[in-house]
PDB file of C-alpha atoms and ligand atoms in Angstrom:
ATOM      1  CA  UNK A   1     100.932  52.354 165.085  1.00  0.00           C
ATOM      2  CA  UNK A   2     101.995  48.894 164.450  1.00  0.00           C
ATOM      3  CA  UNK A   3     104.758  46.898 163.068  1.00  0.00           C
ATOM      4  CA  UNK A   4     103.046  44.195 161.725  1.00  0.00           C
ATOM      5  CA  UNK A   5     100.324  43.423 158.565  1.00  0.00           C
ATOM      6  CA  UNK A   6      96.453  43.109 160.445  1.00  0.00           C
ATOM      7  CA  UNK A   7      94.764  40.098 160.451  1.00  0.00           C
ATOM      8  CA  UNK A   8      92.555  39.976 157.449  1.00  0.00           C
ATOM      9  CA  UNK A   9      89.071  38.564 158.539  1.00  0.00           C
ATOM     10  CA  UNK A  10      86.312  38.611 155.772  1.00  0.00           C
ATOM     11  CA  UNK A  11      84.349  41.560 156.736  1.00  0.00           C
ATOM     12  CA  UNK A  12      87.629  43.370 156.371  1.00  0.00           C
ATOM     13  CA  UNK A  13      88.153  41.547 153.092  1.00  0.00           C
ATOM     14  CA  UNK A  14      85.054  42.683 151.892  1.00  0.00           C
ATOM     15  CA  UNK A  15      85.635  46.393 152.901  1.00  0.00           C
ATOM     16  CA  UNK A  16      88.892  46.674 151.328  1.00  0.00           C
ATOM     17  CA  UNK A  17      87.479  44.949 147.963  1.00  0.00           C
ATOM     18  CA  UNK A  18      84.628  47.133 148.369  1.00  0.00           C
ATOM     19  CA  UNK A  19      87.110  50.147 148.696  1.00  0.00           C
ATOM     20  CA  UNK A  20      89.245  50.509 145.188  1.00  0.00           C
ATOM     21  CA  UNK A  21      89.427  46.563 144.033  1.00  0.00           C
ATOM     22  CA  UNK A  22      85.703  45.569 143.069  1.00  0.00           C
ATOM     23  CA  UNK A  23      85.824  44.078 139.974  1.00  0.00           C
ATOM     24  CA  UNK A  24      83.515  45.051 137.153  1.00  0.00           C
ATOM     25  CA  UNK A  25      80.958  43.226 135.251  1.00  0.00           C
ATOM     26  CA  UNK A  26      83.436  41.300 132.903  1.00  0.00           C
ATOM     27  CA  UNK A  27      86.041  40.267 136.041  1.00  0.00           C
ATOM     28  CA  UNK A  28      82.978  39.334 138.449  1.00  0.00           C
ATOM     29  CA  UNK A  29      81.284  37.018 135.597  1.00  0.00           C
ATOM     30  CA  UNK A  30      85.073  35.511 135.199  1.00  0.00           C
ATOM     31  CA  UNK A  31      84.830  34.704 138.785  1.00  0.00           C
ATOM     32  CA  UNK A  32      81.410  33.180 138.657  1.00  0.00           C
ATOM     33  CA  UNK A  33      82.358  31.428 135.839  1.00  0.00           C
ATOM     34  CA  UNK A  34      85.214  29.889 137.272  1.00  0.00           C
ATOM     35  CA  UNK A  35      83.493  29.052 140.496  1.00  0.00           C
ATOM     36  CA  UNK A  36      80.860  27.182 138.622  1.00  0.00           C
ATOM     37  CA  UNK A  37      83.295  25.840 135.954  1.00  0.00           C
ATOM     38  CA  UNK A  38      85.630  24.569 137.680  1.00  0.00           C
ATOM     39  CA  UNK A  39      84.779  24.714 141.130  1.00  0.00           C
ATOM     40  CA  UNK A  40      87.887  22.544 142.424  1.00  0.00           C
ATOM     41  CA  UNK A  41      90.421  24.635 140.887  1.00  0.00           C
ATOM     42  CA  UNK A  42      88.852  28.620 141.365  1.00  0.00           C
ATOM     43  CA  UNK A  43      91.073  29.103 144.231  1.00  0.00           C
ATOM     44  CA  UNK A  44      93.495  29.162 141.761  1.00  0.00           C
ATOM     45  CA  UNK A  45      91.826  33.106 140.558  1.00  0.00           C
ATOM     46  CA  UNK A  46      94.186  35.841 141.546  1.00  0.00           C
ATOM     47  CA  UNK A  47      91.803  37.581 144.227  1.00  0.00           C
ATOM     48  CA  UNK A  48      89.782  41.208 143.605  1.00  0.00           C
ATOM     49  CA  UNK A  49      92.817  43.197 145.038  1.00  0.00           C
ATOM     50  CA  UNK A  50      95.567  41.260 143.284  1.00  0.00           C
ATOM     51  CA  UNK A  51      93.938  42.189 140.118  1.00  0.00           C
ATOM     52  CA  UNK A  52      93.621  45.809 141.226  1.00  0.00           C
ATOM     53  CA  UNK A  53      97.100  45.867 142.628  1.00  0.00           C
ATOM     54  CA  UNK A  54      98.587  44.197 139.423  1.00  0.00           C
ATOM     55  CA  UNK A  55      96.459  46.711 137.360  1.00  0.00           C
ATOM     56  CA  UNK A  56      98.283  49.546 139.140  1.00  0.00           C
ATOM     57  CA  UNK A  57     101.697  48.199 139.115  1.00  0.00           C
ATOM     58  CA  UNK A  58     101.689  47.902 135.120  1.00  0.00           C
ATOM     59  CA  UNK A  59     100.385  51.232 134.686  1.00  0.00           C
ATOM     60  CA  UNK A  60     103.138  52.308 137.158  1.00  0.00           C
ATOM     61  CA  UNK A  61     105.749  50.916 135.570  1.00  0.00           C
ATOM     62  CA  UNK A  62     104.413  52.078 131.967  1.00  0.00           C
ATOM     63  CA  UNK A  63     104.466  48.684 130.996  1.00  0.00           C
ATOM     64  CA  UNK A  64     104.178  47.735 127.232  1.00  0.00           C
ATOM     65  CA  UNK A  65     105.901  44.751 127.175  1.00  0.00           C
ATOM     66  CA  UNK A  66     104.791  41.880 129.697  1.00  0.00           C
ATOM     67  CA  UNK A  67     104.819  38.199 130.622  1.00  0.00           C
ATOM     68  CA  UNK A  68     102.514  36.204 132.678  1.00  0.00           C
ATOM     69  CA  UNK A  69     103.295  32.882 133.861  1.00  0.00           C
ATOM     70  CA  UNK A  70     100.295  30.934 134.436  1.00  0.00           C
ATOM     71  CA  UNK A  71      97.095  31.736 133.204  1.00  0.00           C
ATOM     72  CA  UNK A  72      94.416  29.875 134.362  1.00  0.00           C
ATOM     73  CA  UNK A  73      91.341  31.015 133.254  1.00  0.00           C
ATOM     74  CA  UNK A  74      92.751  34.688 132.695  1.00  0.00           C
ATOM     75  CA  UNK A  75      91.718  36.934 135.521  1.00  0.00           C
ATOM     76  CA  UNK A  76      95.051  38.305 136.174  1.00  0.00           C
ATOM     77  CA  UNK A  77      96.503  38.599 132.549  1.00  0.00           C
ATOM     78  CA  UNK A  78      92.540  40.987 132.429  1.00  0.00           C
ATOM     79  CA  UNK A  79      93.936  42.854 134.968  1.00  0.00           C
ATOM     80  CA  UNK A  80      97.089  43.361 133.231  1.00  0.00           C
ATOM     81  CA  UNK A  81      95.922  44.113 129.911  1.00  0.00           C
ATOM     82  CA  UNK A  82      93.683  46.264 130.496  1.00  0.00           C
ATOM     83  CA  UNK A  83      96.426  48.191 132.171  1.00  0.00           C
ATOM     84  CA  UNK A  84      98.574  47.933 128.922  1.00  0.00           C
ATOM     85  CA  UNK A  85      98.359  51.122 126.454  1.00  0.00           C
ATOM     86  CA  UNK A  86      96.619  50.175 123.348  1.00  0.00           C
ATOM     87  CA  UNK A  87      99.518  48.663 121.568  1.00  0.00           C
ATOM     88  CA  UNK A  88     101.096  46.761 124.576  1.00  0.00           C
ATOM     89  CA  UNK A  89     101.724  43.166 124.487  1.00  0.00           C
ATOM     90  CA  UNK A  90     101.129  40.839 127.214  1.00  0.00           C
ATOM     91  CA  UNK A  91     102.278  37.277 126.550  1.00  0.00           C
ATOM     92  CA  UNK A  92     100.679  34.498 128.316  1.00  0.00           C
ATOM     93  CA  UNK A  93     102.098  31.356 129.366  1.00  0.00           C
ATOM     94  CA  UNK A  94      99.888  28.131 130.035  1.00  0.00           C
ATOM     95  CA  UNK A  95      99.579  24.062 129.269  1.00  0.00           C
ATOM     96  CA  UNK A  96      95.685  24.149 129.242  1.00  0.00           C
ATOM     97  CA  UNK A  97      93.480  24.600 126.563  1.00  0.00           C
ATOM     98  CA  UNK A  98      90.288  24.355 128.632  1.00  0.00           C
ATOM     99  CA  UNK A  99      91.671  26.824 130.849  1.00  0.00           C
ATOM    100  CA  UNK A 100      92.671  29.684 128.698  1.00  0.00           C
ATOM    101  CA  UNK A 101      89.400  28.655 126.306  1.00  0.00           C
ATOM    102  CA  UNK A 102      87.487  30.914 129.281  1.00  0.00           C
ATOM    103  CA  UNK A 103      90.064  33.193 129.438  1.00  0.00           C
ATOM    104  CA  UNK A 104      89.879  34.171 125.897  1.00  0.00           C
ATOM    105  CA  UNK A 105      86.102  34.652 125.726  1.00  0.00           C
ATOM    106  CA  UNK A 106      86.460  36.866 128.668  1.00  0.00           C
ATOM    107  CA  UNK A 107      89.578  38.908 127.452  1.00  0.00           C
ATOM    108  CA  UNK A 108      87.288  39.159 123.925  1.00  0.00           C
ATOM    109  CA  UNK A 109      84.411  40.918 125.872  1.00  0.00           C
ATOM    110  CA  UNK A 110      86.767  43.465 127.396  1.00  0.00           C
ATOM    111  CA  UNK A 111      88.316  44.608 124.064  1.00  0.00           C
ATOM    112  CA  UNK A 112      91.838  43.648 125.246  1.00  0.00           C
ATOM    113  CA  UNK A 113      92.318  40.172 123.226  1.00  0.00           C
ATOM    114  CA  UNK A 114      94.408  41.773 120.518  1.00  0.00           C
ATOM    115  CA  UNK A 115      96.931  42.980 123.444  1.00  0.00           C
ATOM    116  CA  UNK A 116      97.377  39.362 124.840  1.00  0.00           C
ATOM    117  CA  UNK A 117      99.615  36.430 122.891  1.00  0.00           C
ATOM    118  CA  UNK A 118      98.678  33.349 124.506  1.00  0.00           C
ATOM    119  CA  UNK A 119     101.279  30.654 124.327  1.00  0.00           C
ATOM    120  CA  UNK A 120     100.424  27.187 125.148  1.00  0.00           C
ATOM    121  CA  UNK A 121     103.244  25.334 125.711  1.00  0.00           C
ATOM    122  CA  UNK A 122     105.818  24.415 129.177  1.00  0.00           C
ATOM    123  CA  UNK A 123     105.907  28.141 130.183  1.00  0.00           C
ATOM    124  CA  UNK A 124     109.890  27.227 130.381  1.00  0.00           C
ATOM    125  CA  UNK A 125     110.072  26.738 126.395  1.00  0.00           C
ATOM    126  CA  UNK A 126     108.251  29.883 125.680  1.00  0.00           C
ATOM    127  CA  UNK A 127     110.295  32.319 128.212  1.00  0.00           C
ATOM    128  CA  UNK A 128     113.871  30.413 126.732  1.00  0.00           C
ATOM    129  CA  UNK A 129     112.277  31.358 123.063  1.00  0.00           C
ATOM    130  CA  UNK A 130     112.363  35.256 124.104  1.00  0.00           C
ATOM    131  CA  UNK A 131     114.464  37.373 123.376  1.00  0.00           C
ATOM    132  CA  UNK A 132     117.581  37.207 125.600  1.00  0.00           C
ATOM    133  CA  UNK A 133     118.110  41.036 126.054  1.00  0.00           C
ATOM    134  CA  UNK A 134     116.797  43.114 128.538  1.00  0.00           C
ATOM    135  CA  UNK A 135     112.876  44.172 127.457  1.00  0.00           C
ATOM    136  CA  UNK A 136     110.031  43.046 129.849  1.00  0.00           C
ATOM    137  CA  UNK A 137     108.961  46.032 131.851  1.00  0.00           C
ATOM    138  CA  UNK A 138     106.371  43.738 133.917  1.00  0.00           C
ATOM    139  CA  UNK A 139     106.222  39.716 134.767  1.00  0.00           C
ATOM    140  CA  UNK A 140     104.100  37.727 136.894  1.00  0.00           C
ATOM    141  CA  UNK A 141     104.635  34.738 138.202  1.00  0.00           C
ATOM    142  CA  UNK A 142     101.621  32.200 139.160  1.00  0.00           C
ATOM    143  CA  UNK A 143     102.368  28.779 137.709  1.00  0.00           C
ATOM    144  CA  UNK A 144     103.450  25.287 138.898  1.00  0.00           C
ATOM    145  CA  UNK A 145     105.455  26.393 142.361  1.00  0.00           C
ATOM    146  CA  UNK A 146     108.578  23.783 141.374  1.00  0.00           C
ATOM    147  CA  UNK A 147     108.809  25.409 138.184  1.00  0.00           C
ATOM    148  CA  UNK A 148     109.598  29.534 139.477  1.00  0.00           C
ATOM    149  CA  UNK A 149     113.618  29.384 140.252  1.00  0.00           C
ATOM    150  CA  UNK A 150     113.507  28.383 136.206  1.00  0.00           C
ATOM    151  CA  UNK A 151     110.891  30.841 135.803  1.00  0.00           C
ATOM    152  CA  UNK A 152     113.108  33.465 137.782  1.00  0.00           C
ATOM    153  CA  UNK A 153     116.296  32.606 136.479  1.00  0.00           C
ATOM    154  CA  UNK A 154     114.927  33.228 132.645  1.00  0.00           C
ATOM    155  CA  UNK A 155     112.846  36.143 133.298  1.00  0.00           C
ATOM    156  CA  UNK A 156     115.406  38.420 135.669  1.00  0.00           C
ATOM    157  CA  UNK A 157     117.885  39.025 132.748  1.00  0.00           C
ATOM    158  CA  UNK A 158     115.029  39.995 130.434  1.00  0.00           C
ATOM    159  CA  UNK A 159     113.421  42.434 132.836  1.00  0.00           C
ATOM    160  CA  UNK A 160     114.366  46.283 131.959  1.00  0.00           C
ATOM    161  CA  UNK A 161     116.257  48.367 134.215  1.00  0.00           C
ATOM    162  CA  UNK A 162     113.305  49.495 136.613  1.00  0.00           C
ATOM    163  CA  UNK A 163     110.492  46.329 135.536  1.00  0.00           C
ATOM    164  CA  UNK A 164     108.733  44.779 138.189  1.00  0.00           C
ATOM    165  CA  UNK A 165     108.406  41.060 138.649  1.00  0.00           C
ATOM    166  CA  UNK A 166     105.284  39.903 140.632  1.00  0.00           C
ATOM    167  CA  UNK A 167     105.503  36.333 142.307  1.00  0.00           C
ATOM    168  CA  UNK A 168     102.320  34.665 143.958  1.00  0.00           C
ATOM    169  CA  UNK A 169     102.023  31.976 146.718  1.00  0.00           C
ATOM    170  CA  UNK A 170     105.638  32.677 148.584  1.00  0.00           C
ATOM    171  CA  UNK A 171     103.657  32.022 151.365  1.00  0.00           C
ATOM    172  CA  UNK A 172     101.998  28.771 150.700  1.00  0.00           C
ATOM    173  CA  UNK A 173      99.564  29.215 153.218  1.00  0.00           C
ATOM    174  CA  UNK A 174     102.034  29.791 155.692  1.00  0.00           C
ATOM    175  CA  UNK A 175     103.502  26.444 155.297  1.00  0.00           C
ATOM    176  CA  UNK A 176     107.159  28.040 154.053  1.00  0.00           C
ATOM    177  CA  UNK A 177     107.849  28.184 157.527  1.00  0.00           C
ATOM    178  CA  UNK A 178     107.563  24.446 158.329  1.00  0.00           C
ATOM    179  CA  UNK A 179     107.417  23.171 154.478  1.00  0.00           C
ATOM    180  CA  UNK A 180     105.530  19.966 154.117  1.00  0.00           C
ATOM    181  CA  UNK A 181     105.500  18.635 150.443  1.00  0.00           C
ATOM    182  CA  UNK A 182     108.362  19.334 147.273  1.00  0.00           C
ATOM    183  CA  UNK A 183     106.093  22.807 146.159  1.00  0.00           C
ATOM    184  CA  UNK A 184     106.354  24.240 149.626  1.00  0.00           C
ATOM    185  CA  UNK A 185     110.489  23.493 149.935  1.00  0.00           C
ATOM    186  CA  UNK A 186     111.105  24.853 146.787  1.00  0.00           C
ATOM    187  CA  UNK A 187     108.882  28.183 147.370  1.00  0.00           C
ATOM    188  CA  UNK A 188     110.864  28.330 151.160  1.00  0.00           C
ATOM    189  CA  UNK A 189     114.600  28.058 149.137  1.00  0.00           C
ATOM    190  CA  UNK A 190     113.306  30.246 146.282  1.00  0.00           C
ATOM    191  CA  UNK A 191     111.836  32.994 148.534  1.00  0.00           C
ATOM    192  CA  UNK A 192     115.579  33.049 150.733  1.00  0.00           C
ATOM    193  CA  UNK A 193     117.558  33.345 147.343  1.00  0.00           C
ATOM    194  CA  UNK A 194     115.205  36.239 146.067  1.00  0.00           C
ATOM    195  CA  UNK A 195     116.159  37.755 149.398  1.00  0.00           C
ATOM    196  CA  UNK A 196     119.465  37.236 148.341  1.00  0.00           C
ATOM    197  CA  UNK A 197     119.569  38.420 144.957  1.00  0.00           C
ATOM    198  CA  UNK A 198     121.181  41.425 144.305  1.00  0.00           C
ATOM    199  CA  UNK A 199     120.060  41.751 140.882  1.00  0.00           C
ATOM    200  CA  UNK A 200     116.883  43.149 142.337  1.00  0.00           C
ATOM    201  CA  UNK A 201     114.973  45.279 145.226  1.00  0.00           C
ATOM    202  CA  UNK A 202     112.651  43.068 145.698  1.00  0.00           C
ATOM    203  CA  UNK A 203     109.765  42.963 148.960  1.00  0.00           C
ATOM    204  CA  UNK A 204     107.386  40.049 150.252  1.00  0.00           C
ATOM    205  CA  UNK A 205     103.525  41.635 150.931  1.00  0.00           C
ATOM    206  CA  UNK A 206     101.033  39.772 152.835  1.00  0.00           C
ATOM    207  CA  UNK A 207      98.429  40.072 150.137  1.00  0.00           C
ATOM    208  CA  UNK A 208      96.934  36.856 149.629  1.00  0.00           C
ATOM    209  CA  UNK A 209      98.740  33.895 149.507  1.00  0.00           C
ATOM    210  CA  UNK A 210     101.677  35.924 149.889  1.00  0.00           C
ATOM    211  CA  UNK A 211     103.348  38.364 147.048  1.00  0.00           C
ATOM    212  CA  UNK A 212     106.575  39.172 146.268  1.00  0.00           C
ATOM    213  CA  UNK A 213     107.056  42.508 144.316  1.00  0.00           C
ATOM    214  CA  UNK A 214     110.800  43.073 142.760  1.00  0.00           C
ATOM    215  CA  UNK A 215     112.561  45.458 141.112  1.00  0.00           C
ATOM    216  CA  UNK A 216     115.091  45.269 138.281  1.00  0.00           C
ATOM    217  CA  UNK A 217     117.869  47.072 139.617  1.00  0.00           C
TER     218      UNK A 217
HETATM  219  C1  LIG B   1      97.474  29.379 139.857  1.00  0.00           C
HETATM  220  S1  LIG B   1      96.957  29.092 138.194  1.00  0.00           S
HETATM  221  C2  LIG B   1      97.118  30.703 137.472  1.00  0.00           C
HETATM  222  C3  LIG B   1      96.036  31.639 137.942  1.00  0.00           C
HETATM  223  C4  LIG B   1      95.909  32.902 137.137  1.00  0.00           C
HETATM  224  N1  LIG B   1      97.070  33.750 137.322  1.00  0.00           N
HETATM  225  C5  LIG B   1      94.620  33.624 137.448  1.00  0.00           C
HETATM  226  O1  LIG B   1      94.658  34.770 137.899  1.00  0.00           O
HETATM  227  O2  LIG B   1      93.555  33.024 137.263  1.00  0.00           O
HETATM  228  C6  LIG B   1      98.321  28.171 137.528  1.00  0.00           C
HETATM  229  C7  LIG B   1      98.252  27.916 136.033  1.00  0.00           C
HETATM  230  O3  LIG B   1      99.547  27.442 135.651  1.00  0.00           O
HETATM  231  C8  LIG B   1      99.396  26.527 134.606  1.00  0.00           C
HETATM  232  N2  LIG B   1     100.618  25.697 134.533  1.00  0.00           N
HETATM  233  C9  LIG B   1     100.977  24.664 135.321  1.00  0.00           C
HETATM  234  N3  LIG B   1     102.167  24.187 134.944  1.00  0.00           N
HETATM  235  C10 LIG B   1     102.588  24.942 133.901  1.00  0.00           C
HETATM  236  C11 LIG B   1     103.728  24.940 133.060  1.00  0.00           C
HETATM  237  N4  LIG B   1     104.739  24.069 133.245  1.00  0.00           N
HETATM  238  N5  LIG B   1     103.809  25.851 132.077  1.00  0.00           N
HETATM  239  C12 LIG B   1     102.814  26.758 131.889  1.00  0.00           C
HETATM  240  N6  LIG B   1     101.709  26.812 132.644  1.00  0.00           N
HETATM  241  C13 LIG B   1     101.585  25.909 133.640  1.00  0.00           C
HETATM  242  C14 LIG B   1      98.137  25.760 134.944  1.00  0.00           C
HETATM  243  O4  LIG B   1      97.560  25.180 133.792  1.00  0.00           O
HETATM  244  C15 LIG B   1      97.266  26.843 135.581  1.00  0.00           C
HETATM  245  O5  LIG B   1      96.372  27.390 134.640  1.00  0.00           O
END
């Protein structure tokens, strides 16, 4: 027994990829691309087993309806989709063109682009432009880090009674402890008034950079 998350080292990485998270053909291609694309920015990928695990949430939750903020080059709005049934919607927030030009290609060769409505456009216009009721029964979060207590604030009252908000990098690399630049205070205040909010159930995983999974109460 013990009370706290194992050290991840990269053969362990590898085995727990290996063991229910490999991507496929489409998702590892995505990765290569982006790697060779855009080599400064492919750490920005949602890893093998935060695809898997957002995969699994959706089809959980029986999403339908879902929001991404932040796209990138699309390898977690794949994982999503593909989790969608046939008619579900996943709307995608993003400010880059060149980004979400790979994206799409990729999204095309799994068969889920008619499932995703990419919006490009300050991810904070196109969540105020939804509508206000409750109706999102999954959101992720994985844009600009100053930007997700706006993010938060216009997705929680939107989020069905039971939908599951996913928020990435409330860990920045450990740095919320000690923060040391304007992304890293904001993630530290945000993740203490998630904690706080009653609104949801919400828990902090050590996958990754750090994932916070809540719960529309
Ligand atoms: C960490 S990446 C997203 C990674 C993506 N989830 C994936 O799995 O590949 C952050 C993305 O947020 C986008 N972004 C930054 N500021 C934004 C804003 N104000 N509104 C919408 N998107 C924004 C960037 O263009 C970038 O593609």
């Amino acid at each position: 027994m013990t009370t706290r998350s194992v050290p991840i080292t990269d053969e362990l990485h590898s085995y727990l990829v290996a063991h229910g998270s490999a991507p496929d053909e489409v998702a590892r291609e995505l990765y290569a691309e982006t790697r060779a694309v855009l080599p400064e920015n492919a750490e920005m990928q949602v890893s093998p087993e935060q695809a898997a695990l957002l995969g699994f949430l959706t089809r959980l939750v029986g999403a339908r309806t879902a929001v991404e903020v932040g796209t990138f080059t699309g390898t977690s709005a794949l994982a999503i989709a593909r989790a969608l049934p046939a008619d579900g919607r996943l709307i995608c927030c993003d400010i880059s063109d060149e980004y979400t030009a790979i994206a799409r290609r990729y999204w095309r060769r799994a068969g889920v682009e008619d499932r995703i409505d990419l919006r490009i456009a300050p991810a904070l216009e196109t969540l105020r432009a939804l509508p206000t009721e409750p109706h999102l029964d999954l959101a992720f979060i994985d844009a600009d880090k100053v930007g997700y207590p706006a993010y938060w604030a216009e997705l929680v009252p939107r989020m069905r009674p039971g939908g599951l908000i996913g928020v990435d990098n409330v860990f920045r690399g450990g740095r919320v402890l000690a923060p040391q630049d304007e992304s890293d205070r904001v993630i530290s205040d945000f993740n203490d008034a998630v904690a706080r909010d009653d609104r949801v159930e919400a828990v902090m995983l050590p996958v990754a950079d750090g994932m916070t999974l809540a719960r529309r109460r």
